[in-house]
CSV table of C-alpha atoms and ligand atoms in Angstrom, one decimal:
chain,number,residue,atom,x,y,z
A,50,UNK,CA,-29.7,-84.2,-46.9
A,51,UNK,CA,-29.8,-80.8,-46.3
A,52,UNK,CA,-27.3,-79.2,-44.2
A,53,UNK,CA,-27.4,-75.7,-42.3
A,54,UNK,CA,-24.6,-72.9,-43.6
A,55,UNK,CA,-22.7,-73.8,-40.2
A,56,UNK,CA,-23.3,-77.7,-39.7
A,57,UNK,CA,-20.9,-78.4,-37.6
A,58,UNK,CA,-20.1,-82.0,-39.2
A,59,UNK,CA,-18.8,-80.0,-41.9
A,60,UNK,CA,-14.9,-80.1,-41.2
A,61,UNK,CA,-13.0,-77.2,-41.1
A,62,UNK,CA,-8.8,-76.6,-41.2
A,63,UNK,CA,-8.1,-73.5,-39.7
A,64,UNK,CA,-4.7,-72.1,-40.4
A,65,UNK,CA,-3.6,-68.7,-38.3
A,66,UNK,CA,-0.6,-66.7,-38.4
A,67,UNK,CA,1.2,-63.3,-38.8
A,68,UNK,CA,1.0,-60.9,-41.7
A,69,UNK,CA,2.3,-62.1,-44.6
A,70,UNK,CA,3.1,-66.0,-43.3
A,71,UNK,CA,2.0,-67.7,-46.8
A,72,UNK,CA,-0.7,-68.7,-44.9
A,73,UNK,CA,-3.3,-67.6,-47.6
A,74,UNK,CA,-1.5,-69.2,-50.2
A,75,UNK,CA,-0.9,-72.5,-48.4
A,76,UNK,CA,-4.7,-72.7,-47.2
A,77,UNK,CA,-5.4,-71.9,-51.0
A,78,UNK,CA,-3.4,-74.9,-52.2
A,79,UNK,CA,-4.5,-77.4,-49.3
A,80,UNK,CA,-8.2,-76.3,-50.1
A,81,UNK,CA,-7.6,-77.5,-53.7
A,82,UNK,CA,-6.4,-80.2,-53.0
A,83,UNK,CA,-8.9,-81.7,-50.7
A,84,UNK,CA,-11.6,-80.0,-52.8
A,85,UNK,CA,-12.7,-78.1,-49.9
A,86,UNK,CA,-14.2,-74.4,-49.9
A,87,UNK,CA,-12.0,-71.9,-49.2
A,88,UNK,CA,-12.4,-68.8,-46.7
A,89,UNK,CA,-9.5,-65.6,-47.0
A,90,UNK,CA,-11.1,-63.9,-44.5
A,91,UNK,CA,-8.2,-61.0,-43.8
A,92,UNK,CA,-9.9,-60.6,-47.4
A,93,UNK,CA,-13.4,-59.7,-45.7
A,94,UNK,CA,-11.8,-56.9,-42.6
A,95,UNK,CA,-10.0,-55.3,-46.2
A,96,UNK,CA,-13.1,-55.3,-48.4
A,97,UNK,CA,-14.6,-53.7,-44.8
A,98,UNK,CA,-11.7,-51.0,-44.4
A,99,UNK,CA,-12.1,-50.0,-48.4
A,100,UNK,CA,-16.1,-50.0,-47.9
A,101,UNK,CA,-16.0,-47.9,-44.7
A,102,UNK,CA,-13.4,-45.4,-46.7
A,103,UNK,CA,-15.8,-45.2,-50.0
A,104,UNK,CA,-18.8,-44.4,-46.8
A,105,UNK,CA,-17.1,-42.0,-44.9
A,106,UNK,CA,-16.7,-44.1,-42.1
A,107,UNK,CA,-13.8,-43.1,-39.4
A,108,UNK,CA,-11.6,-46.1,-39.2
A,109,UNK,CA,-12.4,-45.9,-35.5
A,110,UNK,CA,-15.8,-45.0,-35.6
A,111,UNK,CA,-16.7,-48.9,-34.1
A,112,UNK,CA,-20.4,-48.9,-34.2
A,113,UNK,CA,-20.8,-47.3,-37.7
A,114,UNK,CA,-18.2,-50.1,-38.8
A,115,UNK,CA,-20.0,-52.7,-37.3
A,116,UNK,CA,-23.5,-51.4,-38.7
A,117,UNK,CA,-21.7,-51.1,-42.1
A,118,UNK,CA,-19.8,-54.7,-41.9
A,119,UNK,CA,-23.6,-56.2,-41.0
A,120,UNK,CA,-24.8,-54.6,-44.8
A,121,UNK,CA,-21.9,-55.3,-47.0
A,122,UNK,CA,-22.5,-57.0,-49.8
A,123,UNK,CA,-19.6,-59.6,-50.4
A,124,UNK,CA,-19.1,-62.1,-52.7
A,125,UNK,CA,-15.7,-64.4,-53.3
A,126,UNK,CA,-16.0,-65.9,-56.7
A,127,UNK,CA,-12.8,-67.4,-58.7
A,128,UNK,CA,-10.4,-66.0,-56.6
A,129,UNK,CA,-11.6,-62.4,-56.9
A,130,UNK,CA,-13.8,-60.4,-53.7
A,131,UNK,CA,-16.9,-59.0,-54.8
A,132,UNK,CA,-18.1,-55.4,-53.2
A,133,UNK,CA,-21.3,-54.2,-54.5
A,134,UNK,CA,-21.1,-56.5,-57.9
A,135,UNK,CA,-17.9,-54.7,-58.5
A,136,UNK,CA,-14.6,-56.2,-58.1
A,137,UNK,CA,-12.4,-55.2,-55.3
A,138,UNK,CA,-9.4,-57.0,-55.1
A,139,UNK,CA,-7.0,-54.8,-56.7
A,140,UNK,CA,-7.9,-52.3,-54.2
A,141,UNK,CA,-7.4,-54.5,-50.9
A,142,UNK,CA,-4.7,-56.0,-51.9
A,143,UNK,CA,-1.9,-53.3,-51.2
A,144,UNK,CA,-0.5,-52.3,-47.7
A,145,UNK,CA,-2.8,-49.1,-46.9
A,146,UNK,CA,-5.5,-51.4,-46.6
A,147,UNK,CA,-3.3,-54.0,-44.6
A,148,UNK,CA,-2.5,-51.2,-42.1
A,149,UNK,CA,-6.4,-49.9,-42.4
A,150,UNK,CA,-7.3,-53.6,-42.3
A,151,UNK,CA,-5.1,-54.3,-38.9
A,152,UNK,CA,-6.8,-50.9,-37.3
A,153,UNK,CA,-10.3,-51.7,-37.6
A,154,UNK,CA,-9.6,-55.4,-37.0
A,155,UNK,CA,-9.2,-54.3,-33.4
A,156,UNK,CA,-12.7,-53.6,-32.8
A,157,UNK,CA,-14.4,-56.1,-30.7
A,158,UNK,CA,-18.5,-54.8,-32.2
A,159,UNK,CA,-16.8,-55.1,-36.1
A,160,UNK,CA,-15.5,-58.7,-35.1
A,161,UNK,CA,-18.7,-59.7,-33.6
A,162,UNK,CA,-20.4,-58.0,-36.8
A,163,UNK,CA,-18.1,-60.3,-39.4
A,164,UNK,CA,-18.4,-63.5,-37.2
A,165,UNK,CA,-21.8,-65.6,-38.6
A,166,UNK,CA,-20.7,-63.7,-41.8
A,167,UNK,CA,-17.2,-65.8,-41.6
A,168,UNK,CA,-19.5,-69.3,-40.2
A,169,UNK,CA,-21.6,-69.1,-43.0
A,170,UNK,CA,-18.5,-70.3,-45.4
A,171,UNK,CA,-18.8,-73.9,-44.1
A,172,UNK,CA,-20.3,-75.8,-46.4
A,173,UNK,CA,-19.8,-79.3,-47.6
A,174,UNK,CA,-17.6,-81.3,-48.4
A,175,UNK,CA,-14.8,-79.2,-46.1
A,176,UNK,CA,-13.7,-75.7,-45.5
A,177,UNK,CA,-9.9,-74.5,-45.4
A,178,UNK,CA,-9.9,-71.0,-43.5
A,179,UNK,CA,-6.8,-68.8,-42.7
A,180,UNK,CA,-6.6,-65.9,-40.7
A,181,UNK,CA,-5.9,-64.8,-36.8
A,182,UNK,CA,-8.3,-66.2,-35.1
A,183,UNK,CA,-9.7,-69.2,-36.7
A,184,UNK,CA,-9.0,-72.0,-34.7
A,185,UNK,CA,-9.6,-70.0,-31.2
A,186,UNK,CA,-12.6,-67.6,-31.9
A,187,UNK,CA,-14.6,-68.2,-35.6
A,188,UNK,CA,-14.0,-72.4,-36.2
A,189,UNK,CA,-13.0,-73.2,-32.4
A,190,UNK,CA,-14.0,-76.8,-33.0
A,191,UNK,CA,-11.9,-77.1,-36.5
A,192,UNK,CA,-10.6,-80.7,-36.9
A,193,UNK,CA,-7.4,-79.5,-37.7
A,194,UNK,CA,-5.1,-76.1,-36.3
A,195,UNK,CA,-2.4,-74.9,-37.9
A,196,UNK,CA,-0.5,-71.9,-36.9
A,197,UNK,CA,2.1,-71.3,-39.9
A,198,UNK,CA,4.8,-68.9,-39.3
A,199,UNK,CA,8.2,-67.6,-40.6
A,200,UNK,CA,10.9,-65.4,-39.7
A,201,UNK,CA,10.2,-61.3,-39.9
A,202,UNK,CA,12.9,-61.2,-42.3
A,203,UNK,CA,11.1,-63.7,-44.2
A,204,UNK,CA,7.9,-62.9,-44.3
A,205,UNK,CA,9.1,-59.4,-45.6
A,206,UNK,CA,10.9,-60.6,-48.4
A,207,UNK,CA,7.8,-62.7,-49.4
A,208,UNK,CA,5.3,-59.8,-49.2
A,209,UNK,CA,7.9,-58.2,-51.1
A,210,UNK,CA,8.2,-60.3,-53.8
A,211,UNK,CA,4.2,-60.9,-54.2
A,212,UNK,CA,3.6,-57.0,-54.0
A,213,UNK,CA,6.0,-56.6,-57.1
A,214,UNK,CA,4.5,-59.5,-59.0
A,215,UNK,CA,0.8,-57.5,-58.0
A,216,UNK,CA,2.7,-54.1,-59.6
A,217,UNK,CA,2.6,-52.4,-56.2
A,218,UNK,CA,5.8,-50.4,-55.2
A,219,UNK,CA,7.5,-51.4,-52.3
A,220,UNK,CA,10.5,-50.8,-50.3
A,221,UNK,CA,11.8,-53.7,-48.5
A,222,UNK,CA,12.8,-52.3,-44.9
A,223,UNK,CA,9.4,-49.9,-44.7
A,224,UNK,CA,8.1,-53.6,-45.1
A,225,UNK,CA,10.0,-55.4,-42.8
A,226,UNK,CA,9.1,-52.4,-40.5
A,227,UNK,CA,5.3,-52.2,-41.1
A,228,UNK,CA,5.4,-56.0,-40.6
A,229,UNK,CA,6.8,-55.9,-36.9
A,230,UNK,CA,4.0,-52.9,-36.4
A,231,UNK,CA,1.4,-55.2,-37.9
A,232,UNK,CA,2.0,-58.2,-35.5
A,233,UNK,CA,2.9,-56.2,-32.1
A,234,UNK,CA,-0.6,-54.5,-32.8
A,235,UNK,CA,-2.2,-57.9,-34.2
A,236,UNK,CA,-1.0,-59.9,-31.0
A,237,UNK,CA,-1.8,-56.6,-28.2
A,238,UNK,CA,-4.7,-56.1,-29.2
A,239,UNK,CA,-7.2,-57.7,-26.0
A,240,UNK,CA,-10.2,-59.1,-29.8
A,241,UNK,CA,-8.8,-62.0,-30.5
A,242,UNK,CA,-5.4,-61.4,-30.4
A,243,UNK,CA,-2.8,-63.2,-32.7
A,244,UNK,CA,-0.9,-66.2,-31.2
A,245,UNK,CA,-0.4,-69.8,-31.0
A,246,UNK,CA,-3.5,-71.3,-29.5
A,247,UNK,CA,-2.7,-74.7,-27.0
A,248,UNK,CA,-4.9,-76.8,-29.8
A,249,UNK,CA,-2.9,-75.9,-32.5
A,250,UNK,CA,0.1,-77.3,-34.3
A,251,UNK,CA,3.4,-74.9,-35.4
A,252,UNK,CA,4.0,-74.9,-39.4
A,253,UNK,CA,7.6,-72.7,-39.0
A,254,UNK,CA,8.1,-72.1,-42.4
A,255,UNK,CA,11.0,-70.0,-43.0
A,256,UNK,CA,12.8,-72.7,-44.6
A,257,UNK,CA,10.4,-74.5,-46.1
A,258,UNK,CA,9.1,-74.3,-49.3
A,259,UNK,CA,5.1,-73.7,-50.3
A,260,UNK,CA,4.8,-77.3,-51.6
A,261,UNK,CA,6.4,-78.5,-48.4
A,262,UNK,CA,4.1,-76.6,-45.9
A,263,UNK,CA,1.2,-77.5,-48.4
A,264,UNK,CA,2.4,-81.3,-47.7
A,265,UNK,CA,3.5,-81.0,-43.9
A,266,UNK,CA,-0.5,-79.9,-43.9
A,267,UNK,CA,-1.6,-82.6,-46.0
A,268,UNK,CA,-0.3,-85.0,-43.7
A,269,UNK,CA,-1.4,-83.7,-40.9
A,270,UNK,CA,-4.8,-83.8,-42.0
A,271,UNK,CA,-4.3,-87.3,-43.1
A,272,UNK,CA,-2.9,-88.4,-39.8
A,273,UNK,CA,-6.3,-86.0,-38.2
A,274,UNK,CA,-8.6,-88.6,-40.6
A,275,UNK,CA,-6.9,-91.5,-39.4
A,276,UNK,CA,-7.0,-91.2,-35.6
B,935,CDP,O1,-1.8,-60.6,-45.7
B,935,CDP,P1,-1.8,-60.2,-44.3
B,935,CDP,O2,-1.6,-61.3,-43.4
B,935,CDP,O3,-1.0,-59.0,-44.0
B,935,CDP,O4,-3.3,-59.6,-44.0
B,935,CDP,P2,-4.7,-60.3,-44.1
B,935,CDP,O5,-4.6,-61.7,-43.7
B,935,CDP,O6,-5.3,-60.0,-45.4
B,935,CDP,O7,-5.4,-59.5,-42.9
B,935,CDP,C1,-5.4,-58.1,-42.9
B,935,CDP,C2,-5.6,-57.7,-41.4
B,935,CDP,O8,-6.9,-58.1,-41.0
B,935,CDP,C3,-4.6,-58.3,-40.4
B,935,CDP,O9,-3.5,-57.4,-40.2
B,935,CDP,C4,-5.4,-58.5,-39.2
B,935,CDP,O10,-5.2,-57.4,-38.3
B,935,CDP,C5,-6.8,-58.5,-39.6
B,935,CDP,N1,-7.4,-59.9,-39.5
B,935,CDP,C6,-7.9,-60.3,-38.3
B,935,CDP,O11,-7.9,-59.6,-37.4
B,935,CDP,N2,-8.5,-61.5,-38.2
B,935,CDP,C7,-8.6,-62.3,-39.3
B,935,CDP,N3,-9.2,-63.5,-39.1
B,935,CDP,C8,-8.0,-62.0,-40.5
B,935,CDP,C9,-7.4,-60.7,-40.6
C-alpha cells in the first residue's frame, strides 16, 4: 500500500534533550535496533548555519535563512549529511557550528521553513528522531517521548571526549561553559523552547551507561507496544 512521506500510522520515538545529552547516539542505537529510519535533525539547523555561511547569509538575517533552508539540498545517507552532493559532516560537526547552529535555531520563519522538511523523514516501518522539539512541535503525536538528560558536568566531559575522538581541539571548561550558554539560550528562546514536555518521559542519564539508556528506551517502547 502506498503511504504518504508523513502517514501518520507510521510510528515515531521522539527523544529531546540538551546539547550534548547522548541523545543522538542513543536514538542512533534504538533506531538500529528496531530497524527504524533515523532523523538527526540538529544535523539539518548545522548543515543550514554552514550553507547560509558559504551564501553570505547573516546568521540573523531570518527571511534569507528561511528562503535559503526551503532550497537546500540535503541528503543523510550512511551516517554522513549531504550538502550539494558534497559531504558536510566534517564541517558541522565542531562547536562553531553548534553555537551558529543554536543562533539561527531561534528563528521562528527558519523553524517553520525546516518543519515538512523534518515530517518528510517518516517513513515505514518506524522513525527514531532526536532533537529539541520533537515530541512537542515536529512529531507531536509520536508514540513514544523521551527527554534524555545528564548533568552539565557530564555532558561536557562527553562532548569532550567525542570532539577528541572527531580530532577537534577542545578545552574542557570553555565546553562546560559554552554548554550552559547553549541550553539557557536553547530553553529562553519563546520557538520551541527546550524542556520537558508533560507527554514525555525523563531518561537522566548521568549515570547510566549508552547500552543502558539504549535498553531503558527499548523497554519503554516495548511496554508503549504492549498497552
Ligand atoms: O549536539 P548538540 O545537541 O549540541 O547539537 P545538535 O543536536 O546538533 O543541535 C545544534 C543546535 O540546533 C542546538 O543547539 C539547537 O539550538 C538547535 N536545534 C533545535 O533548535 N531544534 C532541533 N530539533 C535540533 C537542534
Amino acid at each position: 500500500m502506498f503511504r504518504s512521506p508523513s502517514d501518520l500510522s507510521i510510528p515515531v520515538i521522539a527523544i529531546d534533550g540538551p546539547s550534548a545529552s547522548g541523545k543522538g547516539t542513543v536514538a542512533m542505537l534504538v533506531a538500529q535496533a528496531l530497524g527504524f529510519h533515523y532523523l538527526d535533525s540538529g544535523a539539518i539547523y548545522r548543515v543550514t548555519a554552514h550553507a547560509a555561511a558559504m551564501a553570505g547569509v547573516a546568521l540573523d538575517h531570518e527571511a534569507g535563512l528561511a528562503s535559503l533552508a526551503r532550497g537546500l539540498q540535503l541528503e543523510f545517507d550512511a551516517g554522513e549529511v549531504f550538502l550539494n552532493g558534497k559531504p558536510v559532516g566534517d564541517l558541522i560537526r565542531g562547536e562553531e557550528a553548534g553555537r551558529a547552529a543554536s543562533r539561527i535555531a531561534a528563528l521562528p520563519a527558519l523553524r517553520a521553513a525546516l518543519l515538512e522538511r523534518q515530517r518528510a523523514f517518516r517513513q515505514a516501518p518506524g522513525l527514531v528522531s532526536d532533537g529539541r522539539d520533537m515530541g512537542s512541535v515536529v512529531f507531536p503525536d509520536a508514540a513514544l517521548k523521551v527527554f534524555l538528560t545528564a548533568s552539565a558536568e557530564e555532558r561536557a566531559k562527553r562532548r569532550y571526549k567525542q570532539l577528541i575522538e572527531k580530532g577537534f581541539d577542545a578545552n574542557l571548561g570553555a565546553l562546560l561553559q559554552d554548554l550552559k550558554e547553549r541550553d539557557a539560550r536553547d530553553a529562553a528562546r519563546s520557538a520551541a523552547p527546550l524542556q520537558q514536555s508533560a507527554d514525555a518521559v525523563l531518561l537522566e542519564t548521568t549515570h547510566l551507561t549508552i547500552q543502558q539508556a539504549v535498553q531503558q528506551v527499548l523497554d519503554w517502547w516495548r511496554d508503549c507496544k504492549t498497552a
